[in-house]
Coordinates of N, CA, C and O in Angstrom, one line a residue:
Q1 N 66.5 51.9 25.0 CA 66.5 51.4 23.8 C 67.7 52.1 22.8 O 67.8 53.3 22.9
V2 N 68.4 51.3 22.4 CA 69.7 51.4 21.7 C 69.1 51.8 20.2 O 68.4 50.9 19.8
Q3 N 69.7 52.9 19.7 CA 69.4 53.2 18.1 C 70.9 53.5 17.2 O 71.7 54.4 18.3
L4 N 71.0 52.9 16.4 CA 72.1 53.1 15.9 C 72.0 54.0 14.5 O 70.9 53.5 13.5
V5 N 72.6 54.9 13.8 CA 72.1 55.1 12.6 C 73.5 55.4 11.8 O 74.6 56.3 12.1
E6 N 73.4 54.7 10.7 CA 74.7 54.9 9.7 C 74.7 56.1 8.8 O 73.6 56.3 8.5
S7 N 75.7 56.5 8.4 CA 75.9 57.5 7.3 C 77.1 57.1 6.4 O 78.3 56.7 6.9
G8 N 77.3 57.8 5.3 CA 78.3 58.2 4.4 C 78.5 57.1 2.9 O 79.6 57.2 2.6
G9 N 77.2 56.3 3.3 CA 77.5 55.4 1.9 C 76.9 56.0 0.8 O 76.5 57.1 0.8
D10 N 78.1 55.6 -0.6 CA 77.8 56.6 -1.6 C 78.0 55.6 -2.9 O 78.6 54.4 -2.4
L11 N 78.3 56.2 -4.2 CA 78.8 55.6 -5.3 C 79.9 56.1 -5.3 O 80.3 57.3 -5.3
V12 N 80.9 55.0 -5.4 CA 82.1 55.6 -5.7 C 83.2 54.5 -6.7 O 82.7 53.9 -7.2
Q13 N 84.4 55.2 -7.6 CA 84.7 54.4 -8.3 C 85.8 53.5 -7.9 O 86.4 53.8 -6.9
A14 N 86.2 52.6 -8.4 CA 87.1 51.4 -7.8 C 88.3 52.1 -7.6 O 88.9 52.9 -8.6
G15 N 88.6 51.8 -6.5 CA 90.3 52.8 -6.1 C 90.1 53.7 -5.2 O 90.9 54.6 -4.7
G16 N 88.8 54.4 -5.0 CA 88.4 55.2 -4.1 C 88.3 55.0 -2.7 O 88.5 53.7 -2.4
S17 N 87.5 56.2 -2.0 CA 87.9 55.9 -0.5 C 86.4 56.6 0.0 O 86.0 57.2 -0.6
L18 N 86.0 56.0 1.0 CA 84.8 56.5 1.7 C 85.0 56.2 3.2 O 85.8 55.6 3.6
R19 N 84.2 57.1 3.7 CA 84.1 56.7 5.3 C 83.0 56.8 6.0 O 81.9 57.7 5.6
L20 N 82.5 55.8 6.4 CA 81.3 55.6 7.1 C 81.2 55.9 8.5 O 82.1 55.8 9.4
S21 N 80.0 56.2 9.0 CA 80.0 56.9 10.5 C 78.7 56.1 10.8 O 77.7 55.8 10.4
C22 N 78.7 55.7 12.1 CA 77.5 55.2 12.9 C 77.4 55.8 14.3 O 78.6 55.7 15.2
A23 N 76.3 56.5 14.5 CA 76.2 57.3 15.5 C 75.1 56.5 16.5 O 74.2 56.0 15.8
A24 N 75.4 56.0 17.6 CA 74.8 55.6 18.7 C 74.0 56.5 19.6 O 74.8 57.4 20.3
S25 N 72.7 56.0 20.1 CA 72.4 56.8 21.2 C 71.7 55.6 22.2 O 71.3 54.2 22.0
G26 N 71.2 56.1 23.5 CA 70.8 55.3 24.3 C 71.4 54.1 25.0 O 70.6 53.2 25.7
S27 N 72.3 54.4 25.0 CA 73.5 53.0 25.7 C 74.8 53.7 26.1 O 75.2 54.8 25.7
S28 N 75.2 52.5 27.2 CA 76.5 53.3 27.5 C 77.5 53.0 26.6 O 78.3 51.8 26.6
F29 N 77.6 53.8 25.4 CA 78.4 53.1 24.3 C 80.0 52.8 24.3 O 80.3 51.8 23.6
S30 N 80.5 53.3 25.4 CA 82.1 53.1 25.5 C 82.4 52.2 26.0 O 83.6 51.6 25.7
I31 N 81.5 51.4 26.4 CA 81.9 49.8 27.2 C 81.6 48.4 26.5 O 82.1 47.9 26.8
Y32 N 81.2 48.8 25.3 CA 80.5 47.7 24.5 C 81.2 47.6 23.2 O 81.8 48.8 22.6
P33 N 81.6 46.8 22.5 CA 82.3 46.2 21.0 C 81.2 46.9 20.3 O 80.1 46.5 20.4
M34 N 82.1 47.3 18.9 CA 81.1 47.5 18.0 C 81.5 47.2 16.7 O 82.8 46.8 16.4
G35 N 80.9 46.9 15.8 CA 81.4 46.3 14.4 C 80.5 46.8 13.1 O 79.5 47.4 13.3
W36 N 81.3 46.6 12.4 CA 80.7 47.0 10.9 C 80.3 45.6 10.2 O 81.4 44.9 10.3
Y37 N 79.3 45.3 9.5 CA 79.1 44.1 8.5 C 78.7 44.6 7.5 O 78.2 46.1 7.4
R38 N 78.8 43.9 6.6 CA 77.9 43.9 5.3 C 77.2 43.1 4.7 O 77.7 41.8 4.7
Q39 N 76.3 43.5 3.8 CA 75.4 42.2 3.0 C 75.4 42.6 1.7 O 74.5 43.9 1.3
A40 N 75.6 41.8 0.7 CA 75.7 42.0 -1.2 C 74.7 41.2 -1.3 O 74.2 40.0 -0.6
P41 N 73.9 41.4 -2.3 CA 72.5 40.9 -2.8 C 73.3 39.3 -2.9 O 74.0 39.1 -3.8
G42 N 72.3 38.7 -2.6 CA 72.2 37.1 -2.7 C 73.4 36.5 -1.7 O 73.4 35.2 -2.0
K43 N 73.8 37.4 -0.5 CA 74.8 36.9 0.0 C 74.4 37.1 1.5 O 73.8 37.8 1.8
L44 N 75.2 36.2 2.5 CA 75.0 36.3 3.8 C 75.3 37.5 4.4 O 76.7 37.8 3.6
R45 N 75.4 38.0 5.3 CA 75.7 39.4 6.1 C 77.0 39.0 6.7 O 77.0 37.5 7.5
E46 N 78.1 39.4 6.5 CA 79.3 39.1 7.1 C 80.3 40.7 7.7 O 79.9 41.4 7.7
L47 N 80.9 40.1 8.7 CA 81.8 40.9 9.4 C 82.5 41.4 8.9 O 83.3 40.5 7.7
V48 N 82.8 42.7 8.8 CA 84.0 43.5 8.3 C 85.1 44.0 8.9 O 86.2 43.7 8.9
A49 N 84.6 44.2 10.2 CA 85.8 44.9 11.2 C 84.9 45.0 12.3 O 83.9 45.5 12.5
L50 N 85.8 44.9 13.6 CA 85.2 45.1 14.9 C 86.1 45.7 15.6 O 87.5 45.5 15.6
I51 N 85.7 46.4 16.8 CA 86.6 47.3 17.5 C 86.1 46.9 19.0 O 84.8 47.5 19.3
T52 N 86.9 46.8 19.8 CA 86.5 46.2 21.4 C 86.4 48.1 22.0 O 86.7 48.7 21.6
S53 N 86.0 47.7 23.2 CA 86.0 49.0 24.2 C 87.5 49.4 24.3 O 87.7 51.0 24.6
G54 N 88.2 48.8 24.4 CA 89.6 49.0 24.7 C 90.1 49.2 23.2 O 91.9 49.8 23.2
G55 N 89.6 49.3 22.2 CA 90.4 50.1 21.2 C 90.8 48.7 20.0 O 91.6 49.0 19.0
N56 N 90.8 47.4 20.6 CA 91.2 46.2 19.9 C 90.8 45.9 18.6 O 89.1 46.6 18.7
T57 N 91.3 46.1 17.6 CA 90.4 45.3 16.2 C 90.5 44.5 15.6 O 91.6 43.4 15.8
V58 N 89.9 43.7 14.8 CA 89.7 42.5 14.0 C 88.8 42.9 12.7 O 88.2 43.5 12.5
Y59 N 89.6 42.5 11.6 CA 89.2 42.7 10.2 C 89.2 41.2 9.8 O 89.7 40.2 10.0
A60 N 88.1 41.3 8.6 CA 88.2 40.3 7.4 C 89.3 40.5 6.8 O 89.8 41.6 6.5
D61 N 89.8 39.4 6.4 CA 90.7 39.1 5.5 C 90.9 40.0 4.4 O 91.6 40.5 4.0
S62 N 89.6 40.2 3.6 CA 89.4 40.4 2.4 C 89.4 42.3 2.5 O 89.7 42.8 1.6
V63 N 89.7 42.7 4.0 CA 89.6 44.2 3.9 C 91.2 44.8 4.8 O 91.3 45.8 4.7
K64 N 91.8 43.5 5.3 CA 92.8 43.7 5.8 C 93.9 44.7 5.1 O 94.2 44.5 4.0
G65 N 94.1 45.9 5.8 CA 95.4 46.9 4.7 C 94.4 48.1 4.4 O 95.0 48.9 3.5
R66 N 93.4 47.7 4.1 CA 92.7 48.8 2.9 C 91.4 49.7 3.8 O 91.2 50.6 3.9
F67 N 91.1 48.6 4.8 CA 90.0 49.3 5.8 C 90.7 49.5 7.1 O 91.3 48.7 7.5
T68 N 90.0 50.7 8.1 CA 90.4 50.8 9.2 C 89.4 51.3 10.1 O 88.2 52.3 9.8
I69 N 88.8 50.7 11.1 CA 87.9 51.2 12.3 C 88.3 51.6 13.0 O 89.5 51.6 13.9
S70 N 87.3 52.6 13.7 CA 87.7 53.7 14.8 C 86.6 53.9 15.6 O 85.4 53.9 14.8
R71 N 87.0 54.5 16.7 CA 85.7 54.7 17.6 C 86.1 55.9 18.5 O 87.5 56.3 18.8
D72 N 84.8 56.8 18.8 CA 85.3 58.2 19.3 C 84.2 58.3 20.4 O 82.6 58.2 20.1
N73 N 84.7 57.9 21.7 CA 83.5 57.6 22.8 C 82.8 58.6 23.1 O 81.8 59.0 23.5
A74 N 83.1 59.8 22.9 CA 82.9 61.4 23.4 C 81.8 61.4 22.5 O 80.7 62.4 23.0
K75 N 81.9 61.0 21.2 CA 80.9 61.1 20.2 C 79.8 60.0 19.9 O 78.9 60.3 19.2
N76 N 80.2 58.8 20.8 CA 79.1 57.7 20.7 C 79.4 57.2 19.2 O 78.1 57.1 18.6
S77 N 80.6 57.4 18.7 CA 80.3 56.8 17.2 C 81.5 56.1 17.0 O 82.6 55.9 17.5
V78 N 81.2 55.4 15.8 CA 82.3 54.0 15.2 C 82.5 54.8 13.8 O 81.3 55.1 13.2
Y79 N 83.5 54.6 13.2 CA 83.6 54.7 12.1 C 84.6 53.8 11.3 O 85.2 53.0 12.0
L80 N 84.2 53.7 9.9 CA 84.7 52.8 8.9 C 85.4 53.5 7.7 O 85.0 54.0 7.1
Q81 N 86.9 53.7 7.8 CA 87.4 54.4 6.5 C 87.7 53.0 5.6 O 88.8 52.4 6.1
M82 N 87.3 53.4 4.4 CA 87.6 52.5 3.2 C 88.7 52.8 2.4 O 88.1 54.1 1.6
N83 N 89.5 52.6 2.1 CA 90.4 52.9 1.2 C 90.4 51.8 0.0 O 90.3 50.8 0.2
S84 N 90.8 52.5 -1.5 CA 91.2 51.2 -2.4 C 89.9 50.6 -2.5 O 90.3 49.0 -2.7
L85 N 88.8 51.0 -2.7 CA 87.7 50.0 -2.9 C 87.7 49.5 -4.1 O 87.9 49.9 -5.1
E86 N 86.8 48.1 -3.9 CA 87.0 47.1 -5.3 C 85.4 47.2 -5.2 O 84.8 47.3 -4.5
P87 N 85.1 46.6 -6.4 CA 83.9 46.4 -6.7 C 83.2 45.1 -6.0 O 82.1 45.2 -5.7
E88 N 83.9 44.4 -5.3 CA 84.1 43.3 -4.3 C 83.1 44.1 -3.2 O 82.7 43.0 -2.3
D89 N 83.3 45.2 -2.7 CA 83.1 45.8 -1.5 C 81.7 46.3 -1.7 O 81.1 46.7 -0.4
A90 N 81.2 46.4 -2.9 CA 79.9 47.1 -2.8 C 78.7 46.1 -2.0 O 78.5 44.8 -2.2
A91 N 77.9 46.6 -1.4 CA 77.1 46.1 -0.4 C 76.5 47.2 0.6 O 76.8 48.2 0.3
V92 N 75.2 46.8 1.4 CA 74.9 47.8 2.4 C 75.7 47.2 3.6 O 76.2 46.2 4.1
Y93 N 76.3 48.6 4.2 CA 77.0 48.2 5.6 C 76.1 48.5 6.8 O 75.6 49.5 6.4
Y94 N 76.2 48.0 7.7 CA 75.3 48.1 8.9 C 76.8 48.3 9.9 O 77.3 47.2 9.9
C95 N 76.2 49.1 11.1 CA 76.7 49.0 12.5 C 76.0 47.9 13.3 O 74.7 47.9 13.0
K96 N 76.7 47.7 14.3 CA 76.2 46.8 15.4 C 76.4 47.1 16.6 O 77.7 47.0 16.7
M97 N 76.2 47.1 17.7 CA 76.6 47.0 19.0 C 75.9 45.9 19.6 O 74.8 45.5 19.7
T98 N 76.6 45.3 20.6 CA 76.2 44.5 21.6 C 76.3 44.8 22.8 O 77.3 44.8 23.4
D99 N 75.4 44.7 23.7 CA 75.5 45.1 25.0 C 75.0 44.0 25.8 O 74.8 42.8 25.3
T100 N 74.5 44.3 27.1 CA 74.1 43.3 28.1 C 72.8 42.5 27.7 O 72.6 41.3 27.8
F101 N 72.2 43.0 26.6 CA 70.5 42.7 26.6 C 70.6 41.9 25.3 O 69.5 41.3 25.2
G102 N 71.5 42.2 24.3 CA 71.7 41.7 23.1 C 72.1 42.6 22.0 O 73.2 43.4 22.6
D103 N 72.0 42.1 20.7 CA 72.3 42.9 19.6 C 71.7 43.8 19.0 O 70.7 43.7 19.1
Y104 N 72.3 45.4 18.4 CA 71.5 46.1 17.7 C 72.1 46.5 16.7 O 73.4 46.6 16.3
W105 N 71.0 47.0 15.4 CA 71.4 47.2 14.3 C 71.0 48.3 13.8 O 70.3 48.7 14.3
G106 N 72.2 48.8 13.0 CA 71.5 50.1 12.3 C 70.5 49.8 11.4 O 70.5 48.5 10.7
Q107 N 70.3 50.7 10.2 CA 69.5 50.6 8.9 C 70.0 50.1 7.8 O 69.8 49.6 6.8
G108 N 71.5 50.3 8.1 CA 72.3 50.1 6.8 C 72.8 51.5 6.0 O 71.9 52.2 6.0
T109 N 73.8 51.4 5.3 CA 73.9 52.5 4.1 C 74.6 51.8 2.8 O 75.5 50.7 3.2
Q110 N 74.3 52.3 1.7 CA 74.5 51.6 0.7 C 76.0 52.1 -0.1 O 75.9 53.2 0.2
V111 N 76.9 51.1 -0.3 CA 78.2 51.5 -0.9 C 78.1 51.0 -2.2 O 78.1 49.7 -2.4
T112 N 78.3 51.2 -3.3 CA 78.4 51.3 -4.4 C 79.8 51.3 -5.3 O 79.9 52.5 -5.0
V113 N 80.4 50.4 -5.8 CA 81.5 50.9 -6.3 C 81.7 50.7 -7.6 O 81.2 49.1 -8.3
S114 N 82.1 51.4 -8.7 CA 81.9 51.2 -9.8 C 83.0 50.9 -10.4 O 84.4 51.3 -9.9
S115 N 83.1 49.8 -11.3 CA 84.6 49.7 -12.0 C 85.2 50.2 -13.3 O 84.3 51.0 -13.6

């Protein structure tokens, strides 16, 4: 059973930075892609960033140049470094892992950005 636990969400002023973490357990973490998603009130959940097992990355246009996704396979963890935060980045951030059997989501961590 895969379990994902996010942490690092907080209230930050616009222009500030946060680092989100997601710890995974119960699976062969290193061989699967990991993603960060976010959902703001009244909006659909959207992809923020994705990292493959080989370290290739994909970003939403809205966060390119500001956010960086990374992973530490030795720690079964994926991270999202968020810089130059904007009020539009405020949302609940979720990490997702996809393995042979399906998708797994964490419980989410709240990011609030004050203008």
